[in-house]
XYZ file of N, CA, C and O in Angstrom:
608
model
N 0.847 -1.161 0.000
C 0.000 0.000 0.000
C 0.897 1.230 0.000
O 1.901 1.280 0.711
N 0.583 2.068 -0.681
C 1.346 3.163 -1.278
C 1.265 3.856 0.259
O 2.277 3.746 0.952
N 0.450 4.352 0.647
C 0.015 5.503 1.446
C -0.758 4.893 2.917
O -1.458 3.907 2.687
N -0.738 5.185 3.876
C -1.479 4.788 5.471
C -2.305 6.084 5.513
O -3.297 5.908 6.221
N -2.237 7.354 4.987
C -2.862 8.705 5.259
C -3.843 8.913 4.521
O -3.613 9.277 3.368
N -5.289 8.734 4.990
C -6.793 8.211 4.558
C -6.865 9.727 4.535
O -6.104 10.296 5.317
N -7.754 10.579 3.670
C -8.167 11.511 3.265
C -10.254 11.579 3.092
O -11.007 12.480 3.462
N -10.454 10.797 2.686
C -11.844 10.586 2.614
C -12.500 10.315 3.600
O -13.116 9.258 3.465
N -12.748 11.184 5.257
C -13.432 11.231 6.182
C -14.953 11.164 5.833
O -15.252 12.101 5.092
N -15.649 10.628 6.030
C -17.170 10.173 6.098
C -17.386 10.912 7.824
O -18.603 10.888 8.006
N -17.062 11.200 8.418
C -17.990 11.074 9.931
C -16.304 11.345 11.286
O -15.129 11.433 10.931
N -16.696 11.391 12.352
C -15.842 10.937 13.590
C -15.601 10.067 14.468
O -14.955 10.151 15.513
N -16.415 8.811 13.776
C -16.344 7.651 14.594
C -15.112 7.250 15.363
O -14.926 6.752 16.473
N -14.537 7.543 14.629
C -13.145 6.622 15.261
C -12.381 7.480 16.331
O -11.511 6.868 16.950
N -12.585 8.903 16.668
C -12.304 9.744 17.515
C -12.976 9.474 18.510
O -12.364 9.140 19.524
N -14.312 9.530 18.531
C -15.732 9.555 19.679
C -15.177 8.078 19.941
O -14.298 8.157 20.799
N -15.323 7.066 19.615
C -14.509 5.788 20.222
C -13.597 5.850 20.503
O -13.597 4.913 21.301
N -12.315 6.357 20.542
C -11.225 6.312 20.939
C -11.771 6.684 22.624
O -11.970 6.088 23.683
N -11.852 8.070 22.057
C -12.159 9.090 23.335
C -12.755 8.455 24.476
O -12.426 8.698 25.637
N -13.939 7.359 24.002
C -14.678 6.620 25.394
C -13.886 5.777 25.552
O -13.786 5.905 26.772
N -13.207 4.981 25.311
C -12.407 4.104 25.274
C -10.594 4.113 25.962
O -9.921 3.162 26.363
N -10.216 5.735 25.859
C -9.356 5.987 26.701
C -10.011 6.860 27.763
O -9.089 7.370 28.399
N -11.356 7.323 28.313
C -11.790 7.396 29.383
C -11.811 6.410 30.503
O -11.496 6.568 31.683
N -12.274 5.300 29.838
C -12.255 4.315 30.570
C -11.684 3.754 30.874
O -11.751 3.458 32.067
N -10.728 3.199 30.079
C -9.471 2.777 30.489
C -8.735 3.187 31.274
O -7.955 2.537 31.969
N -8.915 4.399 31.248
C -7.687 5.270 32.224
C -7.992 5.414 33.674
O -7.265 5.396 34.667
N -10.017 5.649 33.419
C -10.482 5.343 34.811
C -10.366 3.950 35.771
O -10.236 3.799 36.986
N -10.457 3.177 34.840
C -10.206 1.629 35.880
C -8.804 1.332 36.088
O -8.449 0.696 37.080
N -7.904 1.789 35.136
C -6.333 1.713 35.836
C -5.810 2.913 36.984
O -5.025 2.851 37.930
N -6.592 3.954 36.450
C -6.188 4.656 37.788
C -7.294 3.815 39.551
O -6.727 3.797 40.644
N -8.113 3.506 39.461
C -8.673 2.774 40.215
C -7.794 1.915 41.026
O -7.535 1.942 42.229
N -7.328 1.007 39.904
C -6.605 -0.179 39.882
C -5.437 0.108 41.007
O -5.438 -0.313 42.164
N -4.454 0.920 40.383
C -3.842 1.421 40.767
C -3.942 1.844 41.845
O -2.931 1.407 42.395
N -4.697 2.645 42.849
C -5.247 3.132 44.043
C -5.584 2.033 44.942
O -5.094 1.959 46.069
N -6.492 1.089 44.429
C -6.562 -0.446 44.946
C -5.365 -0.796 45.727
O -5.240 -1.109 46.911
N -4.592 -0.676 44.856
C -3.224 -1.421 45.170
C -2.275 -0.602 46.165
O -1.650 -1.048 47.127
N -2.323 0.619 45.721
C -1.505 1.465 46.947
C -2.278 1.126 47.885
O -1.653 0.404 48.663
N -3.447 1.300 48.243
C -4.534 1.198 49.748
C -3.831 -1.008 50.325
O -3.592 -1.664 51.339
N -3.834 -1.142 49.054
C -3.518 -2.670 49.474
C -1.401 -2.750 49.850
O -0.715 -3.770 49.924
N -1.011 -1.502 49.979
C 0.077 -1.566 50.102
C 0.871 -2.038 49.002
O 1.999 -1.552 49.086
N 0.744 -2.762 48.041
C 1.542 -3.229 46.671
C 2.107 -2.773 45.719
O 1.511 -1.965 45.006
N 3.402 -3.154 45.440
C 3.972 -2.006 44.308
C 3.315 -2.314 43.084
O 2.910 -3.353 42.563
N 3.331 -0.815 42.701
C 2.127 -0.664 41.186
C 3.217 -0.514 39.708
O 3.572 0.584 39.281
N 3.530 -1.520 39.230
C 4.342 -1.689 37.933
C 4.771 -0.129 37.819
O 4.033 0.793 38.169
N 6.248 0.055 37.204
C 6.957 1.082 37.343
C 6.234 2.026 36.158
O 5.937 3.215 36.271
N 6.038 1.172 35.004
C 5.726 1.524 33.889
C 3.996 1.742 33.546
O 3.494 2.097 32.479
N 3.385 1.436 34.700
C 1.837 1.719 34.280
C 1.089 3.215 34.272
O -0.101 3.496 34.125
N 2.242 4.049 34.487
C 1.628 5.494 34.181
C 2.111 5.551 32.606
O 1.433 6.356 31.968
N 3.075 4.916 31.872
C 3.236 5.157 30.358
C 1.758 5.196 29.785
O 1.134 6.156 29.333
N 1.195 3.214 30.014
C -0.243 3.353 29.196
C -1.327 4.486 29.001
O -2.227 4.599 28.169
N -0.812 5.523 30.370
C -2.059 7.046 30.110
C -1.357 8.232 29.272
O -1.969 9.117 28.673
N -0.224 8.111 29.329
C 0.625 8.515 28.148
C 0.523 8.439 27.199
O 0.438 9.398 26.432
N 0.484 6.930 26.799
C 0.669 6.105 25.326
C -0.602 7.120 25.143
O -0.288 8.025 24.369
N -1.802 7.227 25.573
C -3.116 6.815 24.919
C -3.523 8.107 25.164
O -4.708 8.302 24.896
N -2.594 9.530 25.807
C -2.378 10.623 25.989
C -2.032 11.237 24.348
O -2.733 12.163 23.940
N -0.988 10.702 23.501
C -0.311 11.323 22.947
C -1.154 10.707 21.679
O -1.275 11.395 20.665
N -1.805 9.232 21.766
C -2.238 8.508 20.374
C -3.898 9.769 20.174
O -4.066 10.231 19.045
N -4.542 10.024 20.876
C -5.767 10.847 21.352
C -5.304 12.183 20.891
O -6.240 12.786 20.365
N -4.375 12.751 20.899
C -3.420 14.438 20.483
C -3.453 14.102 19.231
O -4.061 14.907 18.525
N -2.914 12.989 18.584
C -2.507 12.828 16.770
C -3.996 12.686 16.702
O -4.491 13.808 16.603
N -4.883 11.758 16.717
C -6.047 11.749 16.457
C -6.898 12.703 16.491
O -7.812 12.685 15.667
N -6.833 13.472 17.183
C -7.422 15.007 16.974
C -6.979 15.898 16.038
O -7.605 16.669 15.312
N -5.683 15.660 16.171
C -5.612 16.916 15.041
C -5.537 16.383 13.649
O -5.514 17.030 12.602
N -5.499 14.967 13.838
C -5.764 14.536 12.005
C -7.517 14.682 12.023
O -7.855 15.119 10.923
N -8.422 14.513 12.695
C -9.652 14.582 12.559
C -9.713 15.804 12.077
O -10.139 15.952 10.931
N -9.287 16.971 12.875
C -9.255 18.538 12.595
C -9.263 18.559 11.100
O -10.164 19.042 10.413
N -7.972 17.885 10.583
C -7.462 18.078 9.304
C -7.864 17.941 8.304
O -7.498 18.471 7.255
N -9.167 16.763 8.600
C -9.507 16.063 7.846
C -8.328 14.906 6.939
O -8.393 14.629 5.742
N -7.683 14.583 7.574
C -6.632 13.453 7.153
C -6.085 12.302 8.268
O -5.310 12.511 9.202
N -6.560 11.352 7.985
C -6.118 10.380 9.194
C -5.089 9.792 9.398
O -5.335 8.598 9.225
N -3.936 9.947 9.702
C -2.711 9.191 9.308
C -2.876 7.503 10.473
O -2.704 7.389 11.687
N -3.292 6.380 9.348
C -3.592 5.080 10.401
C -2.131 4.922 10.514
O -1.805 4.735 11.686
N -1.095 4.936 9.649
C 0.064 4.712 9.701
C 0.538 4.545 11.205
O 0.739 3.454 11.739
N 0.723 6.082 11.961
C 1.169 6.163 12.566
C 0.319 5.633 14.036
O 0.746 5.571 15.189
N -1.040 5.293 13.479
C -2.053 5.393 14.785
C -1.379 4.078 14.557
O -0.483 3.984 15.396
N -1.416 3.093 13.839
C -1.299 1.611 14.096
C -0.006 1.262 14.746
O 0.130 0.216 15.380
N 1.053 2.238 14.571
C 2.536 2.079 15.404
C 2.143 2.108 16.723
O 2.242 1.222 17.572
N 1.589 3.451 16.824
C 1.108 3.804 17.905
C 0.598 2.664 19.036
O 1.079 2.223 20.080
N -0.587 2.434 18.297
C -1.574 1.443 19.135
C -0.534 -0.262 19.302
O -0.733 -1.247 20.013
N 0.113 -0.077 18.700
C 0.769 -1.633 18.672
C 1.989 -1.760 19.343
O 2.576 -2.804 19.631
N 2.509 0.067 19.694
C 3.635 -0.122 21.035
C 2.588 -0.098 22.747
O 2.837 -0.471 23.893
N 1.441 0.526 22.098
C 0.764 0.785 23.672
C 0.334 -0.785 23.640
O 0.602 -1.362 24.694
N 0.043 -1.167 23.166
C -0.693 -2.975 23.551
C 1.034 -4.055 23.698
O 1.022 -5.156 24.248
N 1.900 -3.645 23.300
C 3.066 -4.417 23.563
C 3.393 -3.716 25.209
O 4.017 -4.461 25.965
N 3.055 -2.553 25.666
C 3.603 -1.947 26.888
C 2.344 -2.807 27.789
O 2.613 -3.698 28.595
N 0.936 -2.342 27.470
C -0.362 -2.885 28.011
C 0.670 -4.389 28.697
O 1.112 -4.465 29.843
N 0.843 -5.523 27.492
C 1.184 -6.646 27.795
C 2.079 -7.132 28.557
O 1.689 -8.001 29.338
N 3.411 -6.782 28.587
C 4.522 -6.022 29.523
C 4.031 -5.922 31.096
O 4.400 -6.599 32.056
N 3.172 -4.956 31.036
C 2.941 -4.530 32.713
C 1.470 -5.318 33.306
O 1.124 -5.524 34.469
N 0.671 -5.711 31.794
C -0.521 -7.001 32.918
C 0.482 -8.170 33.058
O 0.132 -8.827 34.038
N 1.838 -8.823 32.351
C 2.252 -9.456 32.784
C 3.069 -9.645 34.059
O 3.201 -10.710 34.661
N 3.479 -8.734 34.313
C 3.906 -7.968 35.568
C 2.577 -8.036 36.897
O 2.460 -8.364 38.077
N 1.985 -7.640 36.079
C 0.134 -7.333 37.416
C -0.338 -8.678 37.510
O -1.326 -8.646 38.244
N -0.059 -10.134 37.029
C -0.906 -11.122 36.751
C -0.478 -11.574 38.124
O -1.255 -11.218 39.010
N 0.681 -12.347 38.560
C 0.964 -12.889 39.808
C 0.355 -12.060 40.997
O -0.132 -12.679 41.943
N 0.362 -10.918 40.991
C -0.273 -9.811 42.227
C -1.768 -10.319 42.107
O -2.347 -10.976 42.972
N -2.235 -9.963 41.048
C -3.990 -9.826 40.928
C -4.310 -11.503 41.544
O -5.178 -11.708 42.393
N -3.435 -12.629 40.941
C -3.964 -13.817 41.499
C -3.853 -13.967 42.872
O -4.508 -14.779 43.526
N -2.826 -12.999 43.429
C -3.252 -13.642 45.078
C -3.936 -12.266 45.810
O -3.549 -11.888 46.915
N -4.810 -11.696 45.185
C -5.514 -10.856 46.067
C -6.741 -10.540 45.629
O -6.726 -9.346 45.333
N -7.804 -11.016 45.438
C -9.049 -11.202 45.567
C -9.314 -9.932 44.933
O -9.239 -9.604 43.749
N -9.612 -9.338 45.883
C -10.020 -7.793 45.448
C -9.434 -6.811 44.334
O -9.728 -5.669 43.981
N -8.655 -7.572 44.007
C -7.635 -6.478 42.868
C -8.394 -7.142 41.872
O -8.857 -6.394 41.011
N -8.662 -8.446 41.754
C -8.934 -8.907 40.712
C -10.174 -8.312 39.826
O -9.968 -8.290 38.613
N -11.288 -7.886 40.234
C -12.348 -7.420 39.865
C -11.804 -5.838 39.006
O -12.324 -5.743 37.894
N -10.859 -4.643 39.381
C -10.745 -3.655 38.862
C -9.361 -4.281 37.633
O -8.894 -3.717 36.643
N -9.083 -5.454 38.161
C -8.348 -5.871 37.008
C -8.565 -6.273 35.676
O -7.907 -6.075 34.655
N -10.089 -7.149 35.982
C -10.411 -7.938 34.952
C -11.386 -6.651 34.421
O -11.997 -6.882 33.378
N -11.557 -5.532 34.941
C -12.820 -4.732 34.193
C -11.548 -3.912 33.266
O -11.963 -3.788 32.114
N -10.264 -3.372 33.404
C -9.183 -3.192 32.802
C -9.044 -3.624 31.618
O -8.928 -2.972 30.580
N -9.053 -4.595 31.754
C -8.582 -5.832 31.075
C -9.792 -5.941 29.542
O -9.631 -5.888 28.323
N -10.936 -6.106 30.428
C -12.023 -6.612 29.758
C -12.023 -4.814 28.334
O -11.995 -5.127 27.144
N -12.044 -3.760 28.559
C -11.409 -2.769 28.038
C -10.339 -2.585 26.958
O -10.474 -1.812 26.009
N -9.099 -3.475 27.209
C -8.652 -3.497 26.763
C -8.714 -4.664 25.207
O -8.386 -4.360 24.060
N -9.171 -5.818 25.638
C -9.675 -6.743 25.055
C -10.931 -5.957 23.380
O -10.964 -6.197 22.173
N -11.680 -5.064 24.271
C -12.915 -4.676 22.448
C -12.344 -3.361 22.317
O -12.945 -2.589 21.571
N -11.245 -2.930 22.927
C -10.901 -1.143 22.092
C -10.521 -1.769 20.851
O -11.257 -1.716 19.866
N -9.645 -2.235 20.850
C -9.060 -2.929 19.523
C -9.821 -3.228 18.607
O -9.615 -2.532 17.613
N -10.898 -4.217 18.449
C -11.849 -4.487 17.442
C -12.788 -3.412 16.907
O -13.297 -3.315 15.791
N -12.937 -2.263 18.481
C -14.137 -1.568 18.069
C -13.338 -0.266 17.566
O -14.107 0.597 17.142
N -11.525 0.193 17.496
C -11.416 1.093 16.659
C -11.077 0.921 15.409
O -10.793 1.871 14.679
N -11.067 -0.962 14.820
C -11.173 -1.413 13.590
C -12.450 -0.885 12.598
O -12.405 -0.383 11.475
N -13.428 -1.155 13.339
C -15.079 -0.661 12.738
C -14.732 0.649 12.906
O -14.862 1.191 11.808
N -14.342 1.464 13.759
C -14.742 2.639 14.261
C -14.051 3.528 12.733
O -14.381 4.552 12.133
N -13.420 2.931 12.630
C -12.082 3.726 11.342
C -13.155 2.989 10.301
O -13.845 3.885 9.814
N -13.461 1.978 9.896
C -14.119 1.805 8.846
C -15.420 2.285 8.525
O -15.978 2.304 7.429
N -15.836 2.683 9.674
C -17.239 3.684 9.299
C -16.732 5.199 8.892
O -17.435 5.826 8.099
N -15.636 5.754 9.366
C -14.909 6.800 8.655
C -14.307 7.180 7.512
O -14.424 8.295 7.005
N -13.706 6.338 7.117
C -13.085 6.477 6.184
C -13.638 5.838 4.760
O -13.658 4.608 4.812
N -13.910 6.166 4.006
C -14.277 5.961 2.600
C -13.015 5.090 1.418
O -13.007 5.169 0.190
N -12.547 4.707 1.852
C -11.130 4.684 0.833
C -11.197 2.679 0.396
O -11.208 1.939 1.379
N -11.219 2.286 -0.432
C -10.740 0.887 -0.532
C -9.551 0.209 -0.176
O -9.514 -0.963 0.198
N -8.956 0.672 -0.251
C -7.404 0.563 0.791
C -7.680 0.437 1.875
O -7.099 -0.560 2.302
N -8.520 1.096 2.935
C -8.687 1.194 4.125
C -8.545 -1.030 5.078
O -8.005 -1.637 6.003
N -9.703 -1.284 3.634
C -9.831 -2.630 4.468
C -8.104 -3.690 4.149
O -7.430 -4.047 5.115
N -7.793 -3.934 3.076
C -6.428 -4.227 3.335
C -5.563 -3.781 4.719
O -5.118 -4.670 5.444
N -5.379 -2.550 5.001
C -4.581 -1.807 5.692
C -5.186 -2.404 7.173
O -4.269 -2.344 7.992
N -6.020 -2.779 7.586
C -6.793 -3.223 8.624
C -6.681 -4.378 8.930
O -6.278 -4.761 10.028
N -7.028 -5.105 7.987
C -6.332 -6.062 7.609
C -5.129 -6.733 8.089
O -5.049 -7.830 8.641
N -4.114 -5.823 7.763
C -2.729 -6.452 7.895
C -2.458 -5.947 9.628
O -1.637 -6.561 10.309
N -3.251 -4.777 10.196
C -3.040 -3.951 10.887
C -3.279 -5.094 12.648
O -2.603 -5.174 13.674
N -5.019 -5.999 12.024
C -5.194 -7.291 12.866
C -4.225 -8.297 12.978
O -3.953 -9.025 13.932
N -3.555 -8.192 11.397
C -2.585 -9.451 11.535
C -1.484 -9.197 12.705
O -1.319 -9.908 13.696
N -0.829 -8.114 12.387
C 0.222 -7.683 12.993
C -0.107 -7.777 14.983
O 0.677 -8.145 15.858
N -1.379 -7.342 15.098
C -2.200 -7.100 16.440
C -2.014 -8.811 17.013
O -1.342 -9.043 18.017
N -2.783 -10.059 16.135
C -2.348 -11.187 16.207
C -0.784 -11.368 16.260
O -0.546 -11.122 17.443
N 0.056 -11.570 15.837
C 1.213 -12.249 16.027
C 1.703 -11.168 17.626
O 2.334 -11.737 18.517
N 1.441 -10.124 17.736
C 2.192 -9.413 19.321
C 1.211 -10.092 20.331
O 1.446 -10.501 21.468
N 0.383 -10.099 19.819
C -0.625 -10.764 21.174
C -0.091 -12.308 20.938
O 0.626 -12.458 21.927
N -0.047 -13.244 20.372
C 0.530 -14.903 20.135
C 1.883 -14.687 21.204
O 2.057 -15.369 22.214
N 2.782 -13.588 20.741
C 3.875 -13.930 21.113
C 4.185 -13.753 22.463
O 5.330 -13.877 22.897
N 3.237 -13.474 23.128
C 2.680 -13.161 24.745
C 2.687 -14.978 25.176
O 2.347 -15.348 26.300
C-alpha cells in the first residue's frame, strides 16, 4: 500500500470511540492502581506510560480529525507499542492480581477494556473512512495485532 494517510473522512467515529475508550481505560487503571496502593503493593513502574501512550495517540487523532486526514500509519505504530507496553505490565500485574481477591475485579474490568478497544477502533475507522485501501490496511493492521498478542 502506497500511502497509510486516509483523506476521505465520512464522519468521527473513530475519535468519539477512541475518546470513550481511553476514558475508561484510564479510569479503571487509575482505580486499579489506588486499589493497590490502599492494598500496600507495588504498582508496575511503567503503568503510568499506558495514560501517556493513549495521551499522545488521542493528540494525533485530533488533530488529524481537525485536518480532515487520518494518518492510520502512525495510529497503528502507535496502538501496537501501547498494547506491547499494556502486555509487559498485565504481565507484571498477573501474579499480584492472582493472590488478592479484590484487585482482581478492577483488574479484569481493565482488562475486559482493553480486550474490544481494539476491534471496536477497527469498525470505528471503517465507518470513517471511505477509501478501498482502508480494508487491506486493517487487515494487515489485525494481523500484525495477532502475532504481538501470540507472542505473549
Amino acid at each position: 500500500m502506497e500511502s497509510t494517510v486516509f483523506t476521505n473522512l465520512r464522519g468521527s467515529e473513530g475519535l468519539l470511540t477512541f475518546n470513550f475508550f481511553c476514558e475508561s481505560l484510564i479510569t479503571s487503571l487509575h482505580t486499579l492502581t489506588h486499589v493497590m496502593a490502599d492494598e500496600k503493593l507495588d504498582v508496575p513502574e511503567k503503568i503510568g506510560d499506558l495514560a501517556d501512550a493513549l495521551g499522545e495517540m488521542g493528540s494525533h487523532l485530533m488533530d488529524d480529525y481537525r485536518a480532515g486526514s487520518l494518518d492510520l500509519g502512525r495510529f497503528k505504530n502507535e496502538l501496537l507499542d501501547f498494547y506491547d507496553l499494556n502486555f509487559t505490565i498485565s504481565d507484571a500485574l498477573a501474579p499480584v492480581v492472582a493472590n488478592h481477591d479484590d484487585l482482581q475485579y478492577y483488574y479484569y474490568i481493565y482488562m475486559q477494556g482493553m480486550y474490544i478497544f481494539f476491534p471496536n477502533m477497527l469498525e470505528a475507522f471503517s465507518a470513517d473512512v471511505d477509501d478501498e485501501n482502508l480494508t487491506p490496511f486493517l487487515n494487515d493492521l489485525a494481523e500484525e495485532f495477532r502475532s504481538l498478542a501470540n507472542g505473549r
